[in-house]
């Protein structure tokens, strides 16, 4: 081997080592922020904020923010909807600013620590402070969405095309691992709160606040290991150019109609996924009459099985391709939600069975959607395109919670709304099946993997 070949090989090995180091750091943001999604959004804040709102309600069960009569049981769903609308306004600006300046990491830090601080502030949510709870939920949820734009935009930069399904799946697996670990600790604290000298309310508030502390602490790992890539300097401020870049991004995306077709499909089926995540605890506690301990252990089961599901579906994607694997998961989601409609009240065993099925498809469908989209992004436009992806991830996710909120507002029953989610998964399946992903990858100017 010549000296030049030896030098090239050494440089390649060094580059691969640096890439693996960044990948390991990247996984840890999922490890940091997923605790919010599981402990806070999925388990504790929905039922607890609802109980706080009910404490502030009038004799008819209504609260009156800004003089508007709102049934107390709808406050959580409406707050989630408002947080998504706020995120939709900010995400494109964050993505455009990151691509223009090349400084994803400082923006990621701001979004992550704003969300972590709002989550930690939920310790002060007690009595009848439902407006404080709604405000903190809106800030935390919107901050998470913005941070995920920046986090996801690193994927095409730290992983080669043939690596992305595996790297994305490992990220989700890291997230589910942290979610499961913290839920075990939460379960110990919540079920044994009396032995710790705590009231039930204090135990819940500690669980909420500790998720914020966890989020902030482990965010330090990706901030140390990820690196920003230089871009050509521009002449305008990031905010002013951000709006212009947003319009340019929307115009540019019209040149990639197949990428837009995938985003439309993802927007539809992911609305079902996000609504299940955010409303599961409300459905279990209010409609099925299950205890908080049952909800915690059910979500813990989801976390454990989602780790295996994310990794297992990543392996399936290597054999059958990401698109076919996602389509299979959507068929399973449809069956799961149809079964969920008929769940009997007060029957934890059936709720656990449904949670197990959800866990097996949840992580894989999300991880593979992210990695598949990374192949459809034109090079150099990762953050702004992933802001559009995150808008699809979060952007219509206000519709599901809003439907749930309106259904309860009008009927007083959460069960009546769940069947609508089947429509989202079925329609998403049809739209995704129509997307020629190999042509879409080539049209974006990227190499087409052997399996996709």
Coordinates of C-alpha atoms in Angstrom, one line a residue, residues 23-425:
X23 CA -23.8 9.8 16.6
X24 CA -23.4 8.7 20.2
X25 CA -23.8 12.3 21.3
X26 CA -26.9 12.7 19.1
X27 CA -28.6 9.6 20.6
X28 CA -28.4 11.3 24.0
X29 CA -30.8 14.1 23.1
X30 CA -33.5 11.5 22.6
X31 CA -32.3 10.1 26.0
X32 CA -32.7 13.6 27.5
X33 CA -36.0 14.9 26.1
X34 CA -38.0 11.6 25.8
X35 CA -38.6 11.7 29.5
X36 CA -40.9 14.8 28.9
X37 CA -42.9 12.9 26.3
X38 CA -43.4 9.9 28.5
X39 CA -43.5 11.0 32.1
X40 CA -45.0 14.4 31.6
X41 CA -47.1 14.4 28.4
X42 CA -48.3 10.8 28.3
X43 CA -48.7 10.0 32.0
X44 CA -48.9 12.8 34.6
X45 CA -49.8 16.2 33.3
X46 CA -53.0 15.3 31.5
X47 CA -54.9 13.8 34.5
X48 CA -53.2 16.2 37.0
X49 CA -53.9 19.4 35.0
X50 CA -57.5 18.1 34.6
X51 CA -57.9 17.7 38.3
X52 CA -56.5 21.2 38.9
X53 CA -58.9 22.6 36.4
X54 CA -61.8 20.8 38.0
X55 CA -60.8 22.3 41.3
X56 CA -61.1 25.8 39.7
X57 CA -64.4 25.0 37.9
X58 CA -67.8 26.4 38.7
X59 CA -70.8 24.3 39.7
X60 CA -71.4 23.3 36.1
X61 CA -67.8 22.0 35.6
X62 CA -66.6 24.9 33.5
X63 CA -63.6 27.2 33.9
X64 CA -63.5 30.7 32.2
X65 CA -60.1 31.6 30.8
X66 CA -60.5 35.1 29.2
X67 CA -64.2 34.9 29.9
X68 CA -64.6 31.9 27.6
X69 CA -66.6 28.9 29.1
X70 CA -64.4 25.8 28.8
X71 CA -65.3 22.4 30.3
X72 CA -62.5 21.5 32.8
X73 CA -61.9 18.2 31.1
X74 CA -61.0 19.9 27.9
X75 CA -58.3 22.2 29.2
X76 CA -55.5 19.8 28.7
X77 CA -56.5 19.0 25.1
X78 CA -56.9 22.6 24.2
X79 CA -53.5 23.5 25.7
X80 CA -51.8 20.8 23.6
X81 CA -53.5 22.3 20.5
X82 CA -52.3 25.8 21.3
X83 CA -48.8 24.6 21.9
X84 CA -48.7 23.0 18.5
X85 CA -50.0 26.2 16.8
X86 CA -47.2 28.2 18.6
X87 CA -44.6 25.6 17.5
X88 CA -45.7 25.8 13.9
X89 CA -45.1 29.6 13.9
X90 CA -41.6 29.2 15.4
X91 CA -40.2 26.0 13.8
X92 CA -39.7 27.3 10.3
X93 CA -37.8 30.3 11.6
X94 CA -35.6 28.1 13.7
X95 CA -34.8 25.8 10.8
X96 CA -34.2 28.6 8.4
X97 CA -31.9 30.4 10.8
X98 CA -30.0 27.2 11.5
X99 CA -29.4 26.5 7.8
X100 CA -28.4 30.1 7.1
X101 CA -26.0 30.5 10.0
X102 CA -24.9 26.9 10.4
X103 CA -25.3 27.3 14.1
X104 CA -27.8 24.6 15.0
X105 CA -26.2 23.9 18.4
X106 CA -26.9 27.2 20.1
X107 CA -30.5 27.2 18.9
X108 CA -30.9 23.7 20.1
X109 CA -29.6 24.7 23.5
X110 CA -32.1 27.6 23.8
X111 CA -35.1 25.5 22.8
X112 CA -34.0 22.6 25.0
X113 CA -33.4 24.6 28.2
X114 CA -36.5 26.7 27.7
X115 CA -38.6 23.5 27.6
X116 CA -36.7 22.0 30.5
X117 CA -37.2 25.1 32.6
X118 CA -40.9 25.2 31.9
X119 CA -41.2 21.5 32.8
X120 CA -39.3 22.0 36.0
X121 CA -41.7 24.9 36.8
X122 CA -44.6 22.4 36.9
X123 CA -43.6 21.7 40.5
X124 CA -45.6 24.9 41.3
X125 CA -48.7 23.6 39.7
X126 CA -51.1 23.0 42.6
X127 CA -54.4 24.2 44.0
X128 CA -56.5 25.8 41.2
X129 CA -53.6 27.1 39.1
X130 CA -54.8 25.6 35.9
X131 CA -53.8 28.7 33.9
X132 CA -50.2 28.3 35.1
X133 CA -50.3 24.7 34.2
X134 CA -51.7 25.4 30.7
X135 CA -49.0 28.1 30.2
X136 CA -46.1 25.9 31.2
X137 CA -47.4 23.0 29.1
X138 CA -47.7 25.3 26.0
X139 CA -44.1 26.5 26.5
X140 CA -42.6 23.1 27.2
X141 CA -44.5 21.4 24.3
X142 CA -43.6 24.1 21.8
X143 CA -40.0 24.1 22.9
X144 CA -39.7 20.4 22.4
X145 CA -41.0 20.7 18.9
X146 CA -38.6 23.4 18.0
X147 CA -35.7 21.5 19.5
X148 CA -36.6 18.4 17.5
X149 CA -36.3 20.4 14.2
X150 CA -32.7 21.2 15.0
X151 CA -32.0 17.7 16.4
X152 CA -33.4 15.8 13.4
X153 CA -31.5 18.1 11.0
X154 CA -28.2 16.6 12.2
X155 CA -29.2 13.1 11.0
X156 CA -28.1 13.6 7.3
X157 CA -24.9 15.2 8.5
X158 CA -23.8 12.5 10.9
X159 CA -25.0 9.3 9.2
X160 CA -24.3 8.0 5.7
X161 CA -27.4 7.1 3.6
X162 CA -27.1 3.3 4.4
X163 CA -26.7 4.0 8.1
X164 CA -29.7 6.2 8.7
X165 CA -32.4 3.7 9.4
X166 CA -30.2 2.1 12.1
X167 CA -29.0 5.4 13.5
X168 CA -32.5 6.8 13.7
X169 CA -33.8 3.6 15.3
X170 CA -31.0 3.7 17.9
X171 CA -31.9 7.2 18.8
X172 CA -35.5 6.2 19.4
X173 CA -34.3 3.2 21.4
X174 CA -32.2 5.5 23.6
X175 CA -35.3 7.7 24.2
X176 CA -37.5 4.8 25.1
X177 CA -34.8 3.5 27.5
X178 CA -34.7 6.7 29.4
X179 CA -38.4 6.9 29.4
X180 CA -38.7 3.4 30.9
X181 CA -36.0 4.1 33.5
X182 CA -37.6 7.3 34.8
X183 CA -41.0 5.8 34.8
X184 CA -39.8 3.1 37.1
X185 CA -38.5 5.8 39.5
X186 CA -41.8 7.7 39.1
X187 CA -43.7 4.5 39.9
X188 CA -41.7 3.9 43.1
X189 CA -42.2 7.5 44.2
X190 CA -45.9 7.7 43.3
X191 CA -47.0 4.4 44.8
X192 CA -44.9 4.9 47.9
X193 CA -45.5 8.6 48.4
X194 CA -46.9 8.2 51.9
X195 CA -43.7 6.3 53.0
X196 CA -41.7 9.2 51.7
X197 CA -43.8 11.7 53.7
X198 CA -45.4 13.2 50.5
X199 CA -49.0 13.8 49.5
X200 CA -50.1 12.4 46.2
X201 CA -50.1 15.9 44.7
X202 CA -46.5 16.5 45.9
X203 CA -45.4 13.2 44.4
X204 CA -46.9 14.0 41.0
X205 CA -45.3 17.5 41.0
X206 CA -41.9 16.0 41.8
X207 CA -42.3 13.6 39.0
X208 CA -43.1 16.5 36.6
X209 CA -40.3 18.7 37.8
X210 CA -37.7 15.9 37.8
X211 CA -38.4 15.3 34.1
X212 CA -37.4 18.9 33.4
X213 CA -34.2 18.5 35.4
X214 CA -33.4 15.2 33.5
X215 CA -34.0 16.9 30.2
X216 CA -31.6 19.8 31.0
X217 CA -28.9 17.6 32.5
X218 CA -28.6 15.1 29.6
X219 CA -28.8 17.8 27.0
X220 CA -25.2 18.6 27.9
X221 CA -24.0 15.4 26.2
X222 CA -25.2 16.3 22.6
X223 CA -24.2 19.9 23.1
X224 CA -20.6 18.7 23.8
X225 CA -20.3 16.2 21.0
X226 CA -22.3 17.6 18.1
X227 CA -20.5 20.1 16.0
X228 CA -21.8 22.8 13.7
X229 CA -20.8 22.9 10.0
X230 CA -19.7 26.2 8.5
X231 CA -21.8 27.8 5.8
X232 CA -21.2 30.8 3.6
X233 CA -22.0 34.0 5.6
X234 CA -25.1 36.0 4.8
X235 CA -25.8 39.7 4.9
X236 CA -29.0 39.9 7.0
X237 CA -30.0 39.1 10.5
X238 CA -31.3 35.6 11.1
X239 CA -34.8 36.7 12.1
X240 CA -35.5 38.9 9.1
X241 CA -33.9 36.4 6.7
X242 CA -35.7 33.6 8.5
X243 CA -39.1 34.7 7.3
X244 CA -37.7 35.2 3.8
X245 CA -36.0 31.8 4.0
X246 CA -39.3 30.2 5.0
X247 CA -41.1 31.6 1.9
X248 CA -38.1 30.4 -0.2
X249 CA -38.3 27.0 1.4
X250 CA -42.0 26.7 0.6
X251 CA -41.3 27.7 -3.0
X252 CA -38.3 25.3 -3.2
X253 CA -40.4 22.4 -1.9
X254 CA -42.7 22.8 -4.9
X255 CA -39.8 21.7 -7.0
X256 CA -39.8 18.4 -5.0
X257 CA -43.5 17.2 -5.3
X258 CA -42.6 13.7 -4.2
X259 CA -41.1 14.9 -1.0
X260 CA -44.2 16.9 -0.4
X261 CA -46.3 13.8 -1.1
X262 CA -44.4 11.9 1.6
X263 CA -44.9 14.9 4.0
X264 CA -48.6 14.9 3.4
X265 CA -48.9 11.2 4.1
X266 CA -46.8 11.6 7.3
X267 CA -48.8 14.5 8.4
X268 CA -52.0 12.5 8.3
X269 CA -50.9 9.2 9.9
X270 CA -48.6 11.0 12.5
X271 CA -51.6 13.0 13.7
X272 CA -53.0 9.7 14.9
X273 CA -49.7 8.7 16.6
X274 CA -49.3 12.1 18.4
X275 CA -53.0 12.1 19.6
X276 CA -52.6 8.6 21.0
X277 CA -49.4 9.7 22.9
X278 CA -50.9 12.9 24.3
X279 CA -54.4 11.7 25.1
X280 CA -53.8 8.1 26.3
X281 CA -53.7 8.9 30.0
X282 CA -56.8 11.0 29.8
X283 CA -58.7 8.3 28.0
X284 CA -57.5 5.7 30.5
X285 CA -58.3 7.7 33.6
X286 CA -61.4 9.5 32.6
X287 CA -63.1 7.1 30.2
X288 CA -61.9 3.7 31.4
X289 CA -61.7 4.6 35.1
X290 CA -58.2 3.2 35.5
X291 CA -55.9 4.2 38.4
X292 CA -52.8 6.3 38.0
X293 CA -50.6 3.3 38.9
X294 CA -52.2 1.3 36.1
X295 CA -51.5 4.2 33.6
X296 CA -47.8 4.4 34.7
X297 CA -47.2 0.7 34.4
X298 CA -49.0 0.6 31.0
X299 CA -46.8 3.4 29.7
X300 CA -43.7 1.7 31.2
X301 CA -44.7 -1.4 29.2
X302 CA -45.0 0.7 26.1
X303 CA -41.4 2.1 26.7
X304 CA -39.9 -1.3 27.2
X305 CA -41.5 -2.9 24.1
X306 CA -40.9 0.2 22.0
X307 CA -37.1 -0.3 22.4
X308 CA -37.4 -3.7 20.9
X309 CA -40.0 -2.5 18.4
X310 CA -37.7 0.4 17.2
X311 CA -34.7 -1.9 16.8
X312 CA -36.7 -4.8 15.4
X313 CA -38.4 -2.7 12.7
X314 CA -35.0 -1.2 11.9
X315 CA -33.9 -4.7 11.0
X316 CA -37.1 -5.4 9.1
X317 CA -36.4 -2.2 7.1
X318 CA -33.0 -3.6 6.0
X319 CA -34.8 -6.6 4.5
X320 CA -38.0 -5.2 3.2
X321 CA -37.3 -1.4 3.0
X322 CA -38.4 1.4 5.2
X323 CA -41.6 2.2 3.2
X324 CA -43.0 -1.3 3.3
X325 CA -42.2 -1.6 7.0
X326 CA -43.9 1.7 7.8
X327 CA -47.0 0.6 5.8
X328 CA -47.1 -2.6 7.8
X329 CA -47.0 -0.6 11.0
X330 CA -49.9 1.6 9.9
X331 CA -52.0 -1.5 9.2
X332 CA -51.3 -2.6 12.8
X333 CA -52.1 0.9 14.1
X334 CA -55.5 0.7 12.5
X335 CA -56.2 -2.6 14.1
X336 CA -55.0 -1.4 17.5
X337 CA -57.2 1.7 17.5
X338 CA -60.2 -0.2 16.3
X339 CA -59.7 -2.6 19.2
X340 CA -59.2 0.4 21.6
X341 CA -62.6 1.7 20.8
X342 CA -64.1 -1.5 22.3
X343 CA -62.0 -1.6 25.5
X344 CA -64.2 -2.3 28.5
X345 CA -64.0 0.2 31.4
X346 CA -62.2 -0.9 34.6
X347 CA -60.3 -3.8 32.9
X348 CA -56.6 -3.2 33.3
X349 CA -55.6 -6.5 31.6
X350 CA -57.1 -5.4 28.2
X351 CA -55.5 -1.9 28.6
X352 CA -52.1 -3.6 29.1
X353 CA -52.6 -5.7 26.0
X354 CA -53.3 -2.7 24.0
X355 CA -50.3 -0.9 25.4
X356 CA -48.1 -3.8 24.5
X357 CA -49.3 -3.7 20.9
X358 CA -48.8 0.0 20.7
X359 CA -45.2 -0.3 22.1
X360 CA -44.2 -2.8 19.4
X361 CA -45.2 -0.4 16.5
X362 CA -44.7 3.1 18.1
X363 CA -40.9 3.5 18.0
X364 CA -40.4 1.8 14.7
X365 CA -43.0 3.7 12.8
X366 CA -41.6 7.0 14.0
X367 CA -37.9 6.2 13.6
X368 CA -38.3 4.8 10.1
X369 CA -40.4 7.8 9.0
X370 CA -37.6 10.1 10.2
X371 CA -34.9 8.1 8.4
X372 CA -36.9 7.8 5.2
X373 CA -37.5 11.5 5.1
X374 CA -33.8 12.2 5.5
X375 CA -33.2 10.6 2.1
X376 CA -35.7 13.0 0.5
X377 CA -34.0 16.2 1.7
X378 CA -31.8 18.2 -0.8
X379 CA -28.3 18.5 0.5
X380 CA -27.5 21.8 2.4
X381 CA -31.2 22.3 3.3
X382 CA -31.5 19.9 6.1
X383 CA -32.7 22.2 8.9
X384 CA -35.3 24.0 6.9
X385 CA -36.7 20.8 5.4
X386 CA -36.7 19.2 8.7
X387 CA -38.6 22.2 10.0
X388 CA -41.2 21.3 7.4
X389 CA -41.0 17.7 8.6
X390 CA -41.4 18.7 12.2
X391 CA -44.4 20.9 11.1
X392 CA -45.8 17.7 9.7
X393 CA -44.9 15.9 12.9
X394 CA -46.5 18.5 15.1
X395 CA -48.2 20.8 12.6
X396 CA -51.5 19.0 12.3
X397 CA -51.2 17.3 15.6
X398 CA -53.4 20.0 17.1
X399 CA -56.3 18.5 15.1
X400 CA -56.5 15.2 17.0
X401 CA -56.4 16.8 20.5
X402 CA -58.8 19.5 19.3
X403 CA -61.2 16.8 18.2
X404 CA -60.9 15.0 21.5
X405 CA -61.5 18.3 23.4
X406 CA -64.5 19.2 21.3
X407 CA -65.9 15.7 21.6
X408 CA -65.7 15.9 25.4
X409 CA -67.0 19.5 25.3
X410 CA -70.1 18.4 23.3
X411 CA -70.7 14.9 24.6
X412 CA -68.9 14.5 27.8
X413 CA -67.3 11.2 26.5
X414 CA -63.8 10.6 25.3
X415 CA -64.7 7.3 23.7
X416 CA -66.7 8.9 20.9
X417 CA -63.6 10.6 19.5
X418 CA -61.2 7.6 19.4
X419 CA -62.6 6.0 16.3
X420 CA -61.6 9.1 14.3
X421 CA -58.0 8.1 14.7
X422 CA -58.6 5.0 12.6
X423 CA -59.4 7.3 9.7
X424 CA -56.0 9.1 10.1
X425 CA -54.1 5.8 9.9

